[in-house]
Amino acid sequence: MARLLSLRLNGRERTDAVKDNVLLLDYLREIVGLTGTKTGCDGGECGACTVLVEDRPTLSCLTLAALCEGKRVDTVEGLAKSGQLSSVQRGFHEKLGAQCGYCTPGLIMASEGLLRRNPDPSESEIREGLGSNICRCTGYVKIIEAVRHAALLRARGGAA
Ligand code: FES
Ligand code: FES
């Protein structure tokens, strides 16, 4: 069965006809056309598909789109404002937190969710906050530096 799904996606209200069994990942990529959110394991193991639902990092490959009715959903495409990278995007860019980049959108959204609830996380809190996201390239050290740098940028008020 299909329904009209209304939500606030990257700060804009929208409504789409969506079947009840469509996953949030497929809704974003195939119906809306936002392909920044990646399909990795497709089974809740890698975190590549992480988006924010009501500010909480959420695995879109395990979430029905219909459950997002009336909610705020944020994807990596919504972070940059007026052509300016967000603090987390800058952190990953300036501290070389990405190599192949496949995990990066999910890690950026998990980091964004972490910093929204904890603006000054310790290293162990960063590790815990990103514990659902796998990166095969970086060894995580640069990623942790990236999140710390992003926290600093936010504290200085230089970036959202
Ligand atoms: S694609 Fe969703 S956790 Fe891997
Ligand atoms: S940068 Fe390649 S998987 Fe993370």
PDB file of C-alpha atoms and ligand atoms in Angstrom:
ATOM      1  CA  MET A   1       0.000   0.000   0.000  1.00  0.00           C
ATOM      2  CA  ALA A   2       1.200   3.542  -0.695  1.00  0.00           C
ATOM      3  CA  ARG A   3       0.750   6.602   1.472  1.00  0.00           C
ATOM      4  CA  LEU A   4       1.541  10.277   1.322  1.00  0.00           C
ATOM      5  CA  LEU A   5       4.628  10.804   3.430  1.00  0.00           C
ATOM      6  CA  SER A   6       5.237  14.320   4.739  1.00  0.00           C
ATOM      7  CA  LEU A   7       8.468  15.208   6.473  1.00  0.00           C
ATOM      8  CA  ARG A   8      11.018  17.994   6.848  1.00  0.00           C
ATOM      9  CA  LEU A   9      14.027  16.970   4.796  1.00  0.00           C
ATOM     10  CA  ASN A  10      17.148  19.106   5.126  1.00  0.00           C
ATOM     11  CA  GLY A  11      15.034  21.961   6.440  1.00  0.00           C
ATOM     12  CA  ARG A  12      12.345  21.830   3.749  1.00  0.00           C
ATOM     13  CA  GLU A  13       8.874  20.368   3.998  1.00  0.00           C
ATOM     14  CA  ARG A  14       8.013  17.849   1.322  1.00  0.00           C
ATOM     15  CA  THR A  15       5.392  15.234   0.592  1.00  0.00           C
ATOM     16  CA  ASP A  16       5.838  12.136  -1.567  1.00  0.00           C
ATOM     17  CA  ALA A  17       3.794   9.057  -2.388  1.00  0.00           C
ATOM     18  CA  VAL A  18       5.709   6.210  -0.756  1.00  0.00           C
ATOM     19  CA  LYS A  19       4.886   2.530  -0.362  1.00  0.00           C
ATOM     20  CA  ASP A  20       4.646   1.298   3.217  1.00  0.00           C
ATOM     21  CA  ASN A  21       7.596  -1.066   2.807  1.00  0.00           C
ATOM     22  CA  VAL A  22      10.067   1.449   1.323  1.00  0.00           C
ATOM     23  CA  LEU A  23      13.199   1.911   3.383  1.00  0.00           C
ATOM     24  CA  LEU A  24      14.362   5.411   4.261  1.00  0.00           C
ATOM     25  CA  LEU A  25      17.611   4.723   2.368  1.00  0.00           C
ATOM     26  CA  ASP A  26      15.720   3.899  -0.839  1.00  0.00           C
ATOM     27  CA  TYR A  27      13.341   6.810  -0.361  1.00  0.00           C
ATOM     28  CA  LEU A  28      16.255   9.234  -0.101  1.00  0.00           C
ATOM     29  CA  ARG A  29      18.294   7.823  -2.965  1.00  0.00           C
ATOM     30  CA  GLU A  30      15.650   6.682  -5.427  1.00  0.00           C
ATOM     31  CA  ILE A  31      12.589   8.835  -4.797  1.00  0.00           C
ATOM     32  CA  VAL A  32      14.176  12.112  -3.665  1.00  0.00           C
ATOM     33  CA  GLY A  33      17.433  11.654  -5.616  1.00  0.00           C
ATOM     34  CA  LEU A  34      19.782  12.405  -2.718  1.00  0.00           C
ATOM     35  CA  THR A  35      22.558   9.919  -3.332  1.00  0.00           C
ATOM     36  CA  GLY A  36      24.981  11.246  -0.700  1.00  0.00           C
ATOM     37  CA  THR A  37      23.638   8.641   1.721  1.00  0.00           C
ATOM     38  CA  LYS A  38      25.442   5.425   0.819  1.00  0.00           C
ATOM     39  CA  THR A  39      24.391   1.811   0.673  1.00  0.00           C
ATOM     40  CA  GLY A  40      27.073  -0.364   2.255  1.00  0.00           C
ATOM     41  CA  CYS A  41      26.236  -3.654   3.914  1.00  0.00           C
ATOM     42  CA  ASP A  42      22.475  -3.057   3.554  1.00  0.00           C
ATOM     43  CA  GLY A  43      22.023  -4.850   6.856  1.00  0.00           C
ATOM     44  CA  GLY A  44      22.744  -2.573   9.793  1.00  0.00           C
ATOM     45  CA  GLU A  45      26.439  -3.393  10.143  1.00  0.00           C
ATOM     46  CA  CYS A  46      28.482  -0.604   8.520  1.00  0.00           C
ATOM     47  CA  GLY A  47      26.893   2.813   9.153  1.00  0.00           C
ATOM     48  CA  ALA A  48      27.398   4.078   5.585  1.00  0.00           C
ATOM     49  CA  CYS A  49      23.672   4.844   5.395  1.00  0.00           C
ATOM     50  CA  THR A  50      23.542   6.983   8.570  1.00  0.00           C
ATOM     51  CA  VAL A  51      21.262  10.028   8.497  1.00  0.00           C
ATOM     52  CA  LEU A  52      19.770  12.110  11.298  1.00  0.00           C
ATOM     53  CA  VAL A  53      16.135  11.652  12.287  1.00  0.00           C
ATOM     54  CA  GLU A  54      15.160  14.268  14.856  1.00  0.00           C
ATOM     55  CA  ASP A  55      18.920  14.827  15.366  1.00  0.00           C
ATOM     56  CA  ARG A  56      19.605  11.176  16.207  1.00  0.00           C
ATOM     57  CA  PRO A  57      21.964   9.147  13.991  1.00  0.00           C
ATOM     58  CA  THR A  58      19.776   6.542  12.327  1.00  0.00           C
ATOM     59  CA  LEU A  59      20.587   3.658   9.996  1.00  0.00           C
ATOM     60  CA  SER A  60      18.424   4.397   6.986  1.00  0.00           C
ATOM     61  CA  CYS A  61      18.823   0.838   5.666  1.00  0.00           C
ATOM     62  CA  LEU A  62      16.913  -0.438   8.719  1.00  0.00           C
ATOM     63  CA  THR A  63      14.290   2.310   8.929  1.00  0.00           C
ATOM     64  CA  LEU A  64      11.006   2.438   7.070  1.00  0.00           C
ATOM     65  CA  ALA A  65      10.446   5.791   5.403  1.00  0.00           C
ATOM     66  CA  ALA A  66       6.865   5.754   6.671  1.00  0.00           C
ATOM     67  CA  LEU A  67       8.142   5.937  10.254  1.00  0.00           C
ATOM     68  CA  CYS A  68       9.553   9.391   9.490  1.00  0.00           C
ATOM     69  CA  GLU A  69       6.115  10.933   9.010  1.00  0.00           C
ATOM     70  CA  GLY A  70       6.155  14.460  10.444  1.00  0.00           C
ATOM     71  CA  LYS A  71       9.813  14.214  11.481  1.00  0.00           C
ATOM     72  CA  ARG A  72      12.989  16.126  10.692  1.00  0.00           C
ATOM     73  CA  VAL A  73      15.395  14.144   8.536  1.00  0.00           C
ATOM     74  CA  ASP A  74      18.859  15.473   7.728  1.00  0.00           C
ATOM     75  CA  THR A  75      21.291  14.058   5.174  1.00  0.00           C
ATOM     76  CA  VAL A  76      24.810  15.046   4.227  1.00  0.00           C
ATOM     77  CA  GLU A  77      23.423  17.216   1.415  1.00  0.00           C
ATOM     78  CA  GLY A  78      21.778  19.497   3.981  1.00  0.00           C
ATOM     79  CA  LEU A  79      24.883  20.422   5.971  1.00  0.00           C
ATOM     80  CA  ALA A  80      26.602  23.012   3.786  1.00  0.00           C
ATOM     81  CA  LYS A  81      24.909  26.410   3.905  1.00  0.00           C
ATOM     82  CA  SER A  82      25.308  29.120   1.241  1.00  0.00           C
ATOM     83  CA  GLY A  83      28.215  27.230  -0.276  1.00  0.00           C
ATOM     84  CA  GLN A  84      30.072  27.015   3.053  1.00  0.00           C
ATOM     85  CA  LEU A  85      31.062  23.614   4.398  1.00  0.00           C
ATOM     86  CA  SER A  86      29.702  22.768   7.834  1.00  0.00           C
ATOM     87  CA  SER A  87      32.068  22.392  10.772  1.00  0.00           C
ATOM     88  CA  VAL A  88      32.065  18.608  10.471  1.00  0.00           C
ATOM     89  CA  GLN A  89      32.666  18.709   6.736  1.00  0.00           C
ATOM     90  CA  ARG A  90      35.533  21.137   7.291  1.00  0.00           C
ATOM     91  CA  GLY A  91      36.894  18.912  10.038  1.00  0.00           C
ATOM     92  CA  PHE A  92      37.013  15.887   7.738  1.00  0.00           C
ATOM     93  CA  HIS A  93      38.475  17.954   4.911  1.00  0.00           C
ATOM     94  CA  GLU A  94      41.134  19.801   6.907  1.00  0.00           C
ATOM     95  CA  LYS A  95      42.225  16.837   9.044  1.00  0.00           C
ATOM     96  CA  LEU A  96      42.199  14.337   6.149  1.00  0.00           C
ATOM     97  CA  GLY A  97      39.440  12.229   7.687  1.00  0.00           C
ATOM     98  CA  ALA A  98      38.495  10.656   4.354  1.00  0.00           C
ATOM     99  CA  GLN A  99      40.420   8.422   1.966  1.00  0.00           C
ATOM    100  CA  CYS A 100      38.215   6.490  -0.462  1.00  0.00           C
ATOM    101  CA  GLY A 101      35.291   8.450   0.978  1.00  0.00           C
ATOM    102  CA  TYR A 102      32.660   5.748   0.856  1.00  0.00           C
ATOM    103  CA  CYS A 103      32.080   5.735   4.609  1.00  0.00           C
ATOM    104  CA  THR A 104      32.416   9.510   4.892  1.00  0.00           C
ATOM    105  CA  PRO A 105      28.780  10.687   4.533  1.00  0.00           C
ATOM    106  CA  GLY A 106      27.694   8.237   7.229  1.00  0.00           C
ATOM    107  CA  LEU A 107      30.565   9.214   9.495  1.00  0.00           C
ATOM    108  CA  ILE A 108      29.872  12.900   8.962  1.00  0.00           C
ATOM    109  CA  MET A 109      26.221  12.455   9.911  1.00  0.00           C
ATOM    110  CA  ALA A 110      27.078  10.334  12.952  1.00  0.00           C
ATOM    111  CA  SER A 111      29.582  13.048  13.973  1.00  0.00           C
ATOM    112  CA  GLU A 112      27.022  15.786  13.403  1.00  0.00           C
ATOM    113  CA  GLY A 113      24.539  13.923  15.608  1.00  0.00           C
ATOM    114  CA  LEU A 114      27.197  13.477  18.281  1.00  0.00           C
ATOM    115  CA  LEU A 115      28.133  17.176  18.323  1.00  0.00           C
ATOM    116  CA  ARG A 116      24.501  18.257  18.451  1.00  0.00           C
ATOM    117  CA  ARG A 117      24.009  16.356  21.703  1.00  0.00           C
ATOM    118  CA  ASN A 118      27.547  16.756  23.058  1.00  0.00           C
ATOM    119  CA  PRO A 119      29.417  19.824  21.741  1.00  0.00           C
ATOM    120  CA  ASP A 120      32.696  18.903  23.457  1.00  0.00           C
ATOM    121  CA  PRO A 121      33.128  15.139  23.339  1.00  0.00           C
ATOM    122  CA  SER A 122      36.173  13.370  24.755  1.00  0.00           C
ATOM    123  CA  GLU A 123      38.094  10.920  22.592  1.00  0.00           C
ATOM    124  CA  SER A 124      36.285   7.983  24.185  1.00  0.00           C
ATOM    125  CA  GLU A 125      32.932   9.692  23.621  1.00  0.00           C
ATOM    126  CA  ILE A 126      33.849  10.224  19.957  1.00  0.00           C
ATOM    127  CA  ARG A 127      34.843   6.570  19.620  1.00  0.00           C
ATOM    128  CA  GLU A 128      31.593   5.512  21.246  1.00  0.00           C
ATOM    129  CA  GLY A 129      29.545   7.968  19.168  1.00  0.00           C
ATOM    130  CA  LEU A 130      31.032   6.621  15.940  1.00  0.00           C
ATOM    131  CA  GLY A 131      30.978   3.007  17.067  1.00  0.00           C
ATOM    132  CA  SER A 132      28.335   2.002  14.523  1.00  0.00           C
ATOM    133  CA  ASN A 133      30.365   3.303  11.562  1.00  0.00           C
ATOM    134  CA  ILE A 134      33.024   1.220   9.859  1.00  0.00           C
ATOM    135  CA  CYS A 135      35.910   2.691   7.860  1.00  0.00           C
ATOM    136  CA  ARG A 136      38.209   0.329   5.998  1.00  0.00           C
ATOM    137  CA  CYS A 137      40.785   2.959   5.015  1.00  0.00           C
ATOM    138  CA  THR A 138      41.731   5.488   7.654  1.00  0.00           C
ATOM    139  CA  GLY A 139      42.398   3.581  10.861  1.00  0.00           C
ATOM    140  CA  TYR A 140      40.087   6.084  12.637  1.00  0.00           C
ATOM    141  CA  VAL A 141      42.843   8.354  14.053  1.00  0.00           C
ATOM    142  CA  LYS A 142      42.241  11.046  11.431  1.00  0.00           C
ATOM    143  CA  ILE A 143      38.498  10.702  11.877  1.00  0.00           C
ATOM    144  CA  ILE A 144      38.769  11.378  15.597  1.00  0.00           C
ATOM    145  CA  GLU A 145      40.995  14.390  14.860  1.00  0.00           C
ATOM    146  CA  ALA A 146      38.386  15.578  12.371  1.00  0.00           C
ATOM    147  CA  VAL A 147      35.592  15.472  14.950  1.00  0.00           C
ATOM    148  CA  ARG A 148      37.724  17.251  17.553  1.00  0.00           C
ATOM    149  CA  HIS A 149      38.555  19.935  14.994  1.00  0.00           C
ATOM    150  CA  ALA A 150      34.867  20.295  14.131  1.00  0.00           C
ATOM    151  CA  ALA A 151      34.021  20.726  17.828  1.00  0.00           C
ATOM    152  CA  LEU A 152      36.642  23.468  18.049  1.00  0.00           C
ATOM    153  CA  LEU A 153      35.285  25.238  14.973  1.00  0.00           C
ATOM    154  CA  ARG A 154      31.785  25.169  16.459  1.00  0.00           C
ATOM    155  CA  ALA A 155      33.024  26.463  19.803  1.00  0.00           C
ATOM    156  CA  ARG A 156      34.731  29.366  18.050  1.00  0.00           C
ATOM    157  CA  GLY A 157      31.494  30.082  16.245  1.00  0.00           C
ATOM    158  CA  GLY A 158      33.197  29.844  12.886  1.00  0.00           C
ATOM    159  CA  ALA A 159      30.947  27.159  11.451  1.00  0.00           C
ATOM    160  CA  ALA A 160      27.580  25.500  12.010  1.00  0.00           C
TER     161      ALA A 160
HETATM  162  S1  FES B   1      24.114   0.129   4.691  1.00  0.00           S
HETATM  163 FE1  FES B   1      23.055   0.584   6.548  1.00  0.00          FE
HETATM  164  S2  FES B   1      24.364  -0.114   8.120  1.00  0.00           S
HETATM  165 FE2  FES B   1      25.378  -0.701   6.280  1.00  0.00          FE
HETATM  166  S1  FES B   2      37.615   6.343   3.817  1.00  0.00           S
HETATM  167 FE1  FES B   2      37.427   4.457   2.752  1.00  0.00          FE
HETATM  168  S2  FES B   2      36.052   3.284   3.954  1.00  0.00           S
HETATM  169 FE2  FES B   2      36.414   5.073   5.125  1.00  0.00          FE
END
